[in-house]
Amino acid sequence: MKYTEIDQLAALQKKYGLSVASKGNVKDRMILVDFAADGKSWPLYIEDEYNDFDSEKQLLCIFLTLRALEDFQESSDFTDWCKQSFLDASNPDWLTYYKELGYRHTEIEETIGPIDSFINSLDYQLRSGAFSALVDISS
């Protein structure tokens, strides 16, 4: 089955030269990555609840990174973001990162437009539909 969501993600990758590289750091289950687009790059933490991250599978990594940015924009505040990401809100490092993420999110939107991972959250959580197809083509 063909999913337009995957085609849209691939088109975004091609248009802006999107790439994701692991920076080798893992902190509280969050992976530090370098997200690059259109000649710019930003350090971002992404949650990889299902151990899908593999830098050889770029389209999947781009999805995970965009999903992390969507989680940020959907959170109402720092405490909500920590709760969604299973992070300790009393850790000052996460508060510092959250504040920086606001600026990074804005810069990324100015570079690639509105953040959209294209694959809905339910498909991701259930590992079905377009997300399952994305995993299959990334293998």
Backbone as ProteinMPNN parsed JSONL, in Angstrom:
{"seq_chain_A": "MKYTEIDQLAALQKKYGLSVASKGNVKDRMILVDFAADGKSWPLYIEDEYNDFDSEKQLLCIFLTLRALEDFQESSDFTDWCKQSFLDASNPDWLTYYKELGYRHTEIEETIGPIDSFINSLDYQLRSGAFSALVDISS", "coords_chain_A": {"N_chain_A": [[0.842, -1.185, 0.0], [0.49, 2.24, -0.748], [1.48, 5.226, 0.825], [0.597, 8.533, 1.143], [1.602, 10.163, 3.103], [4.227, 9.342, 3.579], [5.372, 9.948, 1.133], [5.123, 12.743, 1.238], [6.798, 13.345, 3.39], [9.24, 12.464, 2.342], [9.452, 14.242, 0.202], [9.743, 16.659, 1.561], [12.186, 16.171, 2.807], [13.863, 16.041, 0.561], [13.505, 18.603, -0.593], [14.569, 20.39, 1.317], [16.968, 19.276, 2.018], [17.108, 17.65, 4.311], [18.563, 16.13, 7.177], [19.596, 13.847, 9.747], [21.723, 13.303, 12.431], [23.207, 11.292, 14.879], [24.479, 12.518, 17.928], [25.669, 11.036, 19.754], [25.057, 11.213, 22.451], [23.032, 10.202, 25.145], [20.46, 10.998, 27.247], [18.493, 10.615, 29.99], [16.825, 8.834, 28.553], [16.572, 10.244, 26.214], [17.743, 11.024, 22.999], [20.467, 12.783, 21.774], [20.593, 14.633, 18.894], [21.743, 15.921, 15.728], [20.056, 18.033, 13.788], [19.688, 18.826, 10.486], [19.015, 21.25, 7.979], [18.68, 22.789, 4.914], [21.322, 23.831, 4.89], [21.7, 24.68, 7.499], [21.934, 23.855, 11.022], [20.747, 22.203, 14.03], [21.058, 21.302, 17.432], [19.155, 18.791, 18.895], [17.036, 17.065, 21.197], [15.611, 13.877, 21.011], [12.955, 11.662, 21.683], [13.063, 8.188, 21.798], [11.193, 5.972, 22.053], [10.605, 3.413, 21.08], [12.979, 2.396, 20.185], [13.716, 2.965, 17.503], [15.525, 4.625, 16.254], [18.043, 4.963, 13.91], [20.737, 5.997, 12.294], [21.239, 5.302, 9.688], [18.813, 5.049, 8.543], [17.443, 7.416, 7.328], [14.947, 8.742, 6.62], [13.174, 7.762, 8.518], [14.446, 8.694, 10.837], [14.202, 11.427, 10.422], [11.426, 11.667, 10.586], [11.119, 10.972, 13.365], [12.455, 13.123, 14.537], [10.992, 15.368, 13.645], [8.607, 14.674, 14.847], [9.291, 14.964, 17.543], [9.599, 17.724, 17.605], [6.979, 18.468, 17.039], [5.736, 17.47, 19.336], [6.787, 19.245, 21.202], [5.627, 21.694, 20.302], [2.967, 21.131, 20.723], [2.742, 20.914, 23.429], [1.617, 22.481, 26.431], [3.152, 23.879, 28.238], [6.319, 23.979, 30.019], [6.199, 22.025, 32.109], [4.175, 20.333, 31.173], [5.391, 19.451, 28.791], [7.575, 18.04, 29.864], [6.184, 16.029, 31.202], [4.949, 14.693, 29.051], [7.218, 13.735, 27.81], [8.331, 12.119, 29.684], [10.162, 13.181, 31.537], [12.114, 14.547, 34.232], [10.882, 17.281, 35.699], [12.089, 18.829, 37.598], [14.713, 18.964, 37.021], [17.165, 21.194, 36.232], [18.597, 21.302, 33.843], [16.891, 20.385, 31.858], [14.992, 22.405, 31.816], [16.512, 24.549, 30.876], [17.149, 23.528, 28.338], [14.552, 23.34, 27.247], [13.822, 26.033, 27.045], [15.721, 26.894, 25.147], [14.901, 25.302, 23.069], [12.569, 26.491, 22.22], [13.495, 28.704, 20.743], [14.979, 27.342, 18.787], [13.003, 25.833, 17.553], [11.481, 27.865, 16.362], [13.402, 28.889, 14.543], [13.748, 26.647, 12.926], [11.194, 26.375, 11.819], [11.163, 28.747, 10.363], [12.939, 28.046, 8.439], [12.042, 25.61, 7.169], [9.31, 25.816, 7.075], [5.964, 25.293, 8.468], [6.067, 22.913, 11.116], [5.706, 19.548, 10.478], [5.222, 16.206, 10.773], [3.837, 14.511, 9.253], [2.898, 11.84, 9.553], [0.382, 10.441, 11.478], [-0.113, 10.598, 15.06], [-1.394, 8.391, 16.227], [-0.944, 6.262, 14.426], [1.8, 6.107, 14.811], [2.003, 5.452, 17.567], [0.612, 3.019, 17.643], [2.069, 1.673, 15.865], [1.36, 1.222, 13.214], [-0.267, 1.404, 9.957], [0.788, 4.194, 8.064], [3.136, 4.644, 9.519], [4.126, 2.08, 10.046], [4.631, 1.273, 7.43], [6.655, 3.099, 6.827], [8.701, 2.204, 8.53], [9.103, -0.282, 7.363], [10.044, 0.4, 4.754], [12.34, 1.622, 5.459], [13.965, -0.325, 6.352]], "CA_chain_A": [[0.0, 0.0, 0.0], [1.24, 3.491, -0.855], [1.019, 6.239, 1.77], [0.981, 9.9, 0.755], [2.354, 10.742, 4.21], [5.638, 9.026, 3.361], [5.776, 10.754, -0.022], [5.249, 14.132, 1.699], [8.004, 13.393, 4.21], [10.377, 12.345, 1.423], [9.534, 15.488, -0.567], [10.299, 17.661, 2.472], [13.604, 15.835, 2.947], [14.557, 16.409, -0.674], [13.423, 20.049, -0.808], [15.408, 21.131, 2.26], [18.187, 18.538, 2.335], [17.027, 17.28, 5.729], [19.318, 14.97, 7.656], [19.683, 13.701, 11.201], [22.895, 12.523, 12.848], [23.338, 11.132, 16.324], [25.655, 13.152, 18.53], [26.229, 10.048, 20.66], [24.633, 11.423, 23.83], [21.699, 9.8, 25.568], [20.209, 11.549, 28.574], [17.122, 10.332, 30.424], [16.146, 8.179, 27.421], [16.493, 11.157, 25.074], [18.93, 10.956, 22.15], [20.875, 14.069, 21.225], [20.86, 14.545, 17.464], [21.979, 17.144, 14.985], [19.064, 18.106, 12.72], [20.163, 19.777, 9.487], [18.095, 21.618, 6.906], [19.013, 23.962, 4.101], [22.625, 24.368, 5.263], [21.729, 25.054, 8.918], [21.719, 22.685, 11.875], [20.348, 22.46, 15.406], [21.073, 20.139, 18.324], [17.827, 18.507, 19.444], [16.829, 15.776, 21.849], [14.415, 13.171, 20.582], [12.605, 10.465, 22.443], [13.011, 7.015, 20.933], [10.511, 5.01, 22.915], [10.569, 2.079, 20.491], [14.313, 2.076, 19.663], [13.69, 3.019, 16.04], [16.551, 5.502, 15.706], [19.195, 4.374, 13.241], [21.109, 7.067, 11.37], [21.222, 4.774, 8.32], [17.413, 5.126, 8.097], [17.247, 8.855, 7.444], [13.55, 9.176, 6.586], [12.629, 7.414, 9.824], [15.037, 9.63, 11.807], [13.576, 12.737, 10.188], [10.104, 11.576, 11.21], [11.263, 11.025, 14.823], [12.859, 14.477, 14.911], [9.832, 16.244, 13.452], [7.63, 14.285, 15.873], [9.741, 15.605, 18.785], [9.278, 19.151, 17.485], [5.519, 18.562, 17.18], [5.428, 17.283, 20.761], [7.108, 20.519, 21.842], [4.65, 22.725, 19.961], [1.663, 20.735, 21.257], [2.734, 20.997, 24.89], [1.124, 23.778, 26.899], [4.226, 24.543, 28.973], [7.46, 23.132, 30.357], [5.776, 20.875, 32.913], [3.445, 19.447, 30.271], [6.379, 18.844, 27.9], [8.304, 17.032, 30.656], [5.267, 14.912, 31.456], [4.809, 13.96, 27.785], [8.509, 13.113, 27.473], [8.752, 11.332, 30.838], [11.363, 13.811, 32.072], [12.026, 15.141, 35.561], [10.746, 18.738, 35.561], [12.923, 19.525, 38.584], [16.081, 18.995, 36.498], [17.351, 22.493, 35.575], [19.118, 21.124, 32.481], [15.76, 20.27, 30.938], [14.384, 23.731, 31.691], [17.39, 25.295, 29.973], [16.942, 22.992, 26.987], [13.202, 23.708, 26.809], [13.867, 27.442, 26.623], [16.48, 26.929, 23.894], [14.1, 24.623, 22.058], [11.634, 27.476, 21.686], [14.208, 29.449, 19.695], [15.332, 26.416, 17.711], [11.749, 25.503, 16.859], [11.175, 29.023, 15.509], [14.378, 28.921, 13.448], [13.464, 25.523, 12.021], [9.993, 26.75, 11.061], [11.536, 29.778, 9.394], [13.728, 27.387, 7.401], [11.304, 24.589, 6.399], [7.866, 26.033, 7.154], [5.335, 24.673, 9.643], [6.548, 21.575, 11.47], [4.712, 18.508, 10.205], [5.852, 14.898, 10.557], [2.93, 13.912, 8.276], [2.31, 10.577, 10.031], [-0.355, 10.782, 12.702], [0.366, 10.046, 16.34], [-1.977, 7.077, 16.491], [-0.168, 5.286, 13.647], [3.103, 5.952, 15.467], [1.839, 4.736, 18.84], [0.172, 1.647, 17.379], [3.035, 1.114, 14.922], [0.53, 0.719, 12.128], [-0.509, 2.319, 8.86], [1.913, 4.857, 7.411], [4.373, 4.47, 10.282], [4.59, 0.716, 9.794], [5.197, 1.29, 6.076], [7.914, 3.836, 6.909], [9.68, 1.284, 9.124], [9.388, -1.318, 6.361], [10.886, 0.894, 3.666], [13.623, 2.044, 6.031], [14.734, -1.524, 6.724]], "C_chain_A": [[0.887, 1.249, 0.0], [0.621, 4.518, 0.092], [1.521, 7.605, 1.344], [1.804, 10.571, 1.85], [3.86, 10.526, 4.021], [6.176, 9.826, 2.177], [5.992, 12.209, 0.384], [6.521, 14.314, 2.53], [9.253, 13.339, 3.322], [10.554, 13.622, 0.596], [10.126, 16.616, 0.285], [11.799, 17.435, 2.653], [14.387, 16.315, 1.728], [14.61, 17.93, -0.852], [14.415, 20.818, 0.057], [16.702, 20.416, 2.632], [18.233, 18.117, 3.793], [17.903, 16.066, 6.024], [19.378, 15.015, 9.174], [20.886, 12.831, 11.513], [22.927, 12.458, 14.368], [24.596, 11.836, 16.804], [26.243, 12.251, 19.618], [25.829, 10.198, 22.118], [23.226, 10.892, 24.053], [21.55, 10.284, 26.999], [18.744, 11.323, 28.915], [16.279, 9.788, 29.273], [15.989, 9.078, 26.199], [17.823, 11.098, 24.323], [19.228, 12.356, 21.62], [21.252, 13.873, 19.765], [21.188, 15.928, 16.909], [21.019, 17.111, 13.803], [19.493, 19.191, 11.75], [19.115, 19.989, 8.407], [18.617, 22.867, 6.217], [20.309, 24.643, 4.553], [22.746, 24.838, 6.704], [21.56, 23.782, 9.743], [21.436, 23.103, 13.311], [20.511, 21.179, 16.224], [19.687, 19.99, 18.958], [17.844, 17.17, 20.166], [15.553, 15.168, 21.304], [14.203, 11.96, 21.473], [12.497, 9.314, 21.451], [12.458, 5.849, 21.736], [10.603, 3.575, 22.391], [11.905, 1.647, 19.885], [14.356, 2.001, 18.138], [14.865, 3.787, 15.456], [17.731, 4.702, 15.166], [19.581, 5.374, 12.162], [21.203, 6.6, 9.915], [19.826, 4.87, 7.703], [16.943, 6.576, 8.224], [15.777, 9.295, 7.458], [12.87, 8.891, 7.923], [13.165, 8.367, 10.896], [14.455, 11.029, 11.651], [12.183, 12.75, 10.786], [10.211, 11.725, 12.723], [11.621, 12.435, 15.294], [11.7, 15.454, 14.758], [8.757, 15.948, 14.489], [8.004, 14.937, 17.213], [9.432, 17.1, 18.759], [7.764, 19.378, 17.59], [5.104, 18.397, 18.64], [5.695, 18.575, 21.53], [6.019, 21.55, 21.558], [3.26, 22.402, 20.501], [1.598, 20.819, 22.771], [2.317, 22.404, 25.321], [2.195, 24.568, 27.638], [5.318, 23.526, 29.297], [7.04, 21.873, 31.114], [5.042, 19.855, 32.048], [4.408, 18.727, 29.333], [7.161, 17.757, 28.629], [7.443, 15.801, 30.888], [5.127, 14.049, 30.199], [6.076, 13.176, 27.453], [9.074, 12.26, 28.598], [10.067, 11.845, 31.425], [11.083, 14.424, 33.431], [12.023, 16.67, 35.432], [11.585, 19.502, 36.576], [14.391, 19.604, 38.134], [16.289, 20.313, 35.741], [17.91, 22.395, 34.151], [17.975, 21.047, 31.47], [15.048, 21.61, 30.773], [15.206, 24.599, 30.74], [17.18, 24.835, 28.539], [15.582, 23.418, 26.434], [13.161, 25.154, 26.319], [14.606, 27.587, 25.296], [15.676, 26.319, 22.752], [13.063, 25.564, 21.448], [12.26, 28.265, 20.547], [14.532, 28.548, 18.504], [14.111, 26.059, 16.869], [11.384, 26.631, 15.888], [12.113, 29.083, 14.315], [14.109, 27.805, 12.433], [12.225, 25.831, 11.186], [10.293, 27.823, 10.022], [12.303, 29.177, 8.22], [12.881, 26.447, 6.541], [9.796, 24.804, 6.387], [7.296, 25.336, 8.381], [5.823, 23.244, 9.862], [5.419, 20.572, 11.257], [5.456, 17.209, 9.928], [5.025, 14.039, 9.604], [2.256, 12.632, 8.751], [1.643, 10.841, 11.37], [0.14, 10.003, 13.918], [-0.168, 8.649, 16.61], [-1.246, 5.992, 15.698], [1.183, 5.039, 14.303], [2.976, 5.119, 16.737], [1.463, 3.274, 18.627], [1.112, 0.913, 16.419], [2.309, 0.462, 13.751], [0.48, 1.733, 10.994], [0.772, 2.88, 8.246], [3.213, 4.67, 8.189], [4.947, 3.08, 10.052], [5.238, 0.622, 8.408], [6.539, 2.017, 6.067], [9.019, 2.956, 7.495], [10.087, 0.23, 8.101], [10.311, -0.814, 5.263], [12.263, 1.341, 4.163], [14.52, 0.868, 6.375], [15.626, -1.999, 5.618]], "O_chain_A": [[1.915, 1.289, 0.677], [-0.599, 4.664, 0.156], [2.726, 7.814, 1.2], [2.615, 11.451, 1.562], [4.661, 11.426, 4.274], [7.302, 10.322, 2.215], [6.942, 12.843, -0.075], [7.229, 15.311, 2.389], [10.206, 14.088, 3.536], [11.681, 14.033, 0.322], [10.912, 17.426, -0.206], [12.584, 18.383, 2.653], [15.449, 16.924, 1.862], [15.649, 18.477, -1.222], [15.03, 21.78, -0.402], [17.454, 20.903, 3.476], [19.277, 18.214, 4.439], [17.976, 15.117, 5.243], [19.232, 16.067, 9.796], [21.054, 11.757, 10.937], [22.7, 13.458, 15.05], [25.647, 11.76, 16.167], [27.183, 12.635, 20.314], [26.229, 9.38, 22.947], [22.335, 11.114, 23.233], [22.396, 10.017, 27.853], [17.857, 11.791, 28.202], [15.153, 10.234, 29.052], [15.324, 8.691, 25.238], [18.892, 11.121, 24.932], [18.347, 13.027, 21.083], [22.114, 13.059, 19.436], [20.939, 16.953, 17.543], [21.146, 16.265, 12.918], [19.647, 20.349, 12.139], [18.428, 19.061, 7.98], [18.948, 23.863, 6.859], [20.391, 25.871, 4.595], [23.796, 25.348, 7.095], [21.101, 22.759, 9.235], [21.819, 24.185, 13.754], [20.146, 20.097, 15.765], [19.128, 20.95, 19.487], [18.579, 16.257, 19.788], [14.539, 15.851, 21.153], [15.149, 11.33, 21.945], [11.901, 9.461, 20.383], [13.157, 4.886, 22.049], [10.672, 2.63, 23.178], [11.968, 0.655, 19.16], [14.954, 1.091, 17.563], [15.177, 3.621, 14.277], [18.328, 3.883, 15.865], [18.826, 5.577, 11.211], [21.242, 7.429, 9.005], [19.675, 4.781, 6.484], [16.155, 6.915, 9.106], [15.413, 10.157, 8.258], [12.075, 9.7, 8.4], [12.412, 8.8, 11.769], [14.242, 11.732, 12.639], [11.79, 13.727, 11.423], [9.477, 12.517, 13.315], [11.14, 12.885, 16.334], [11.455, 16.274, 15.643], [8.073, 16.858, 14.958], [7.126, 15.408, 17.936], [9.047, 17.675, 19.777], [7.324, 20.372, 18.168], [4.221, 19.106, 19.121], [4.918, 18.952, 22.407], [5.539, 22.21, 22.479], [2.457, 23.31, 20.716], [0.509, 20.797, 23.343], [2.63, 23.389, 24.652], [2.149, 25.798, 27.662], [5.243, 22.364, 28.896], [7.485, 20.774, 30.783], [5.264, 18.651, 32.178], [4.264, 17.526, 29.1], [7.387, 16.678, 28.081], [7.917, 14.67, 30.784], [5.179, 12.822, 30.275], [6.01, 12.087, 26.883], [10.18, 11.732, 28.478], [10.961, 11.07, 31.764], [9.945, 14.776, 33.74], [13.043, 17.272, 35.096], [11.774, 20.709, 36.429], [15.21, 20.239, 38.797], [15.654, 20.529, 34.709], [17.717, 23.306, 33.346], [18.078, 21.577, 30.363], [14.552, 21.912, 29.688], [14.649, 25.302, 29.897], [17.049, 25.655, 27.631], [15.481, 23.814, 25.273], [12.538, 25.457, 25.301], [14.161, 28.324, 24.417], [15.762, 26.768, 21.609], [12.724, 25.432, 20.272], [11.632, 28.472, 19.509], [14.376, 28.951, 17.351], [14.179, 25.992, 15.642], [11.025, 26.379, 14.738], [11.667, 29.305, 13.189], [14.232, 28.01, 11.225], [12.207, 25.576, 9.981], [9.736, 27.803, 8.925], [12.312, 29.744, 7.127], [12.985, 26.476, 5.315], [9.074, 24.04, 5.745], [8.041, 24.848, 9.231], [5.97, 22.471, 8.916], [4.321, 20.731, 11.789], [6.226, 17.116, 8.972], [5.463, 12.964, 9.194], [1.116, 12.375, 8.365], [2.256, 11.393, 12.284], [0.718, 8.921, 13.812], [0.542, 7.812, 17.168], [-0.959, 4.922, 16.234], [1.66, 3.905, 14.349], [3.753, 4.19, 16.956], [1.939, 2.395, 19.346], [0.978, -0.289, 16.189], [2.595, -0.669, 13.357], [1.108, 2.789, 11.063], [1.711, 2.143, 7.947], [4.28, 4.551, 7.587], [6.157, 2.938, 9.878], [6.269, -0.03, 8.24], [7.464, 1.595, 5.374], [10.147, 2.967, 7.004], [11.263, -0.113, 7.983], [11.254, -1.505, 4.877], [13.22, 1.426, 3.394], [15.705, 1.047, 6.656], [16.333, -2.993, 5.78]]}, "name": "protein", "num_of_chains": 1, "seq": "MKYTEIDQLAALQKKYGLSVASKGNVKDRMILVDFAADGKSWPLYIEDEYNDFDSEKQLLCIFLTLRALEDFQESSDFTDWCKQSFLDASNPDWLTYYKELGYRHTEIEETIGPIDSFINSLDYQLRSGAFSALVDISS"}
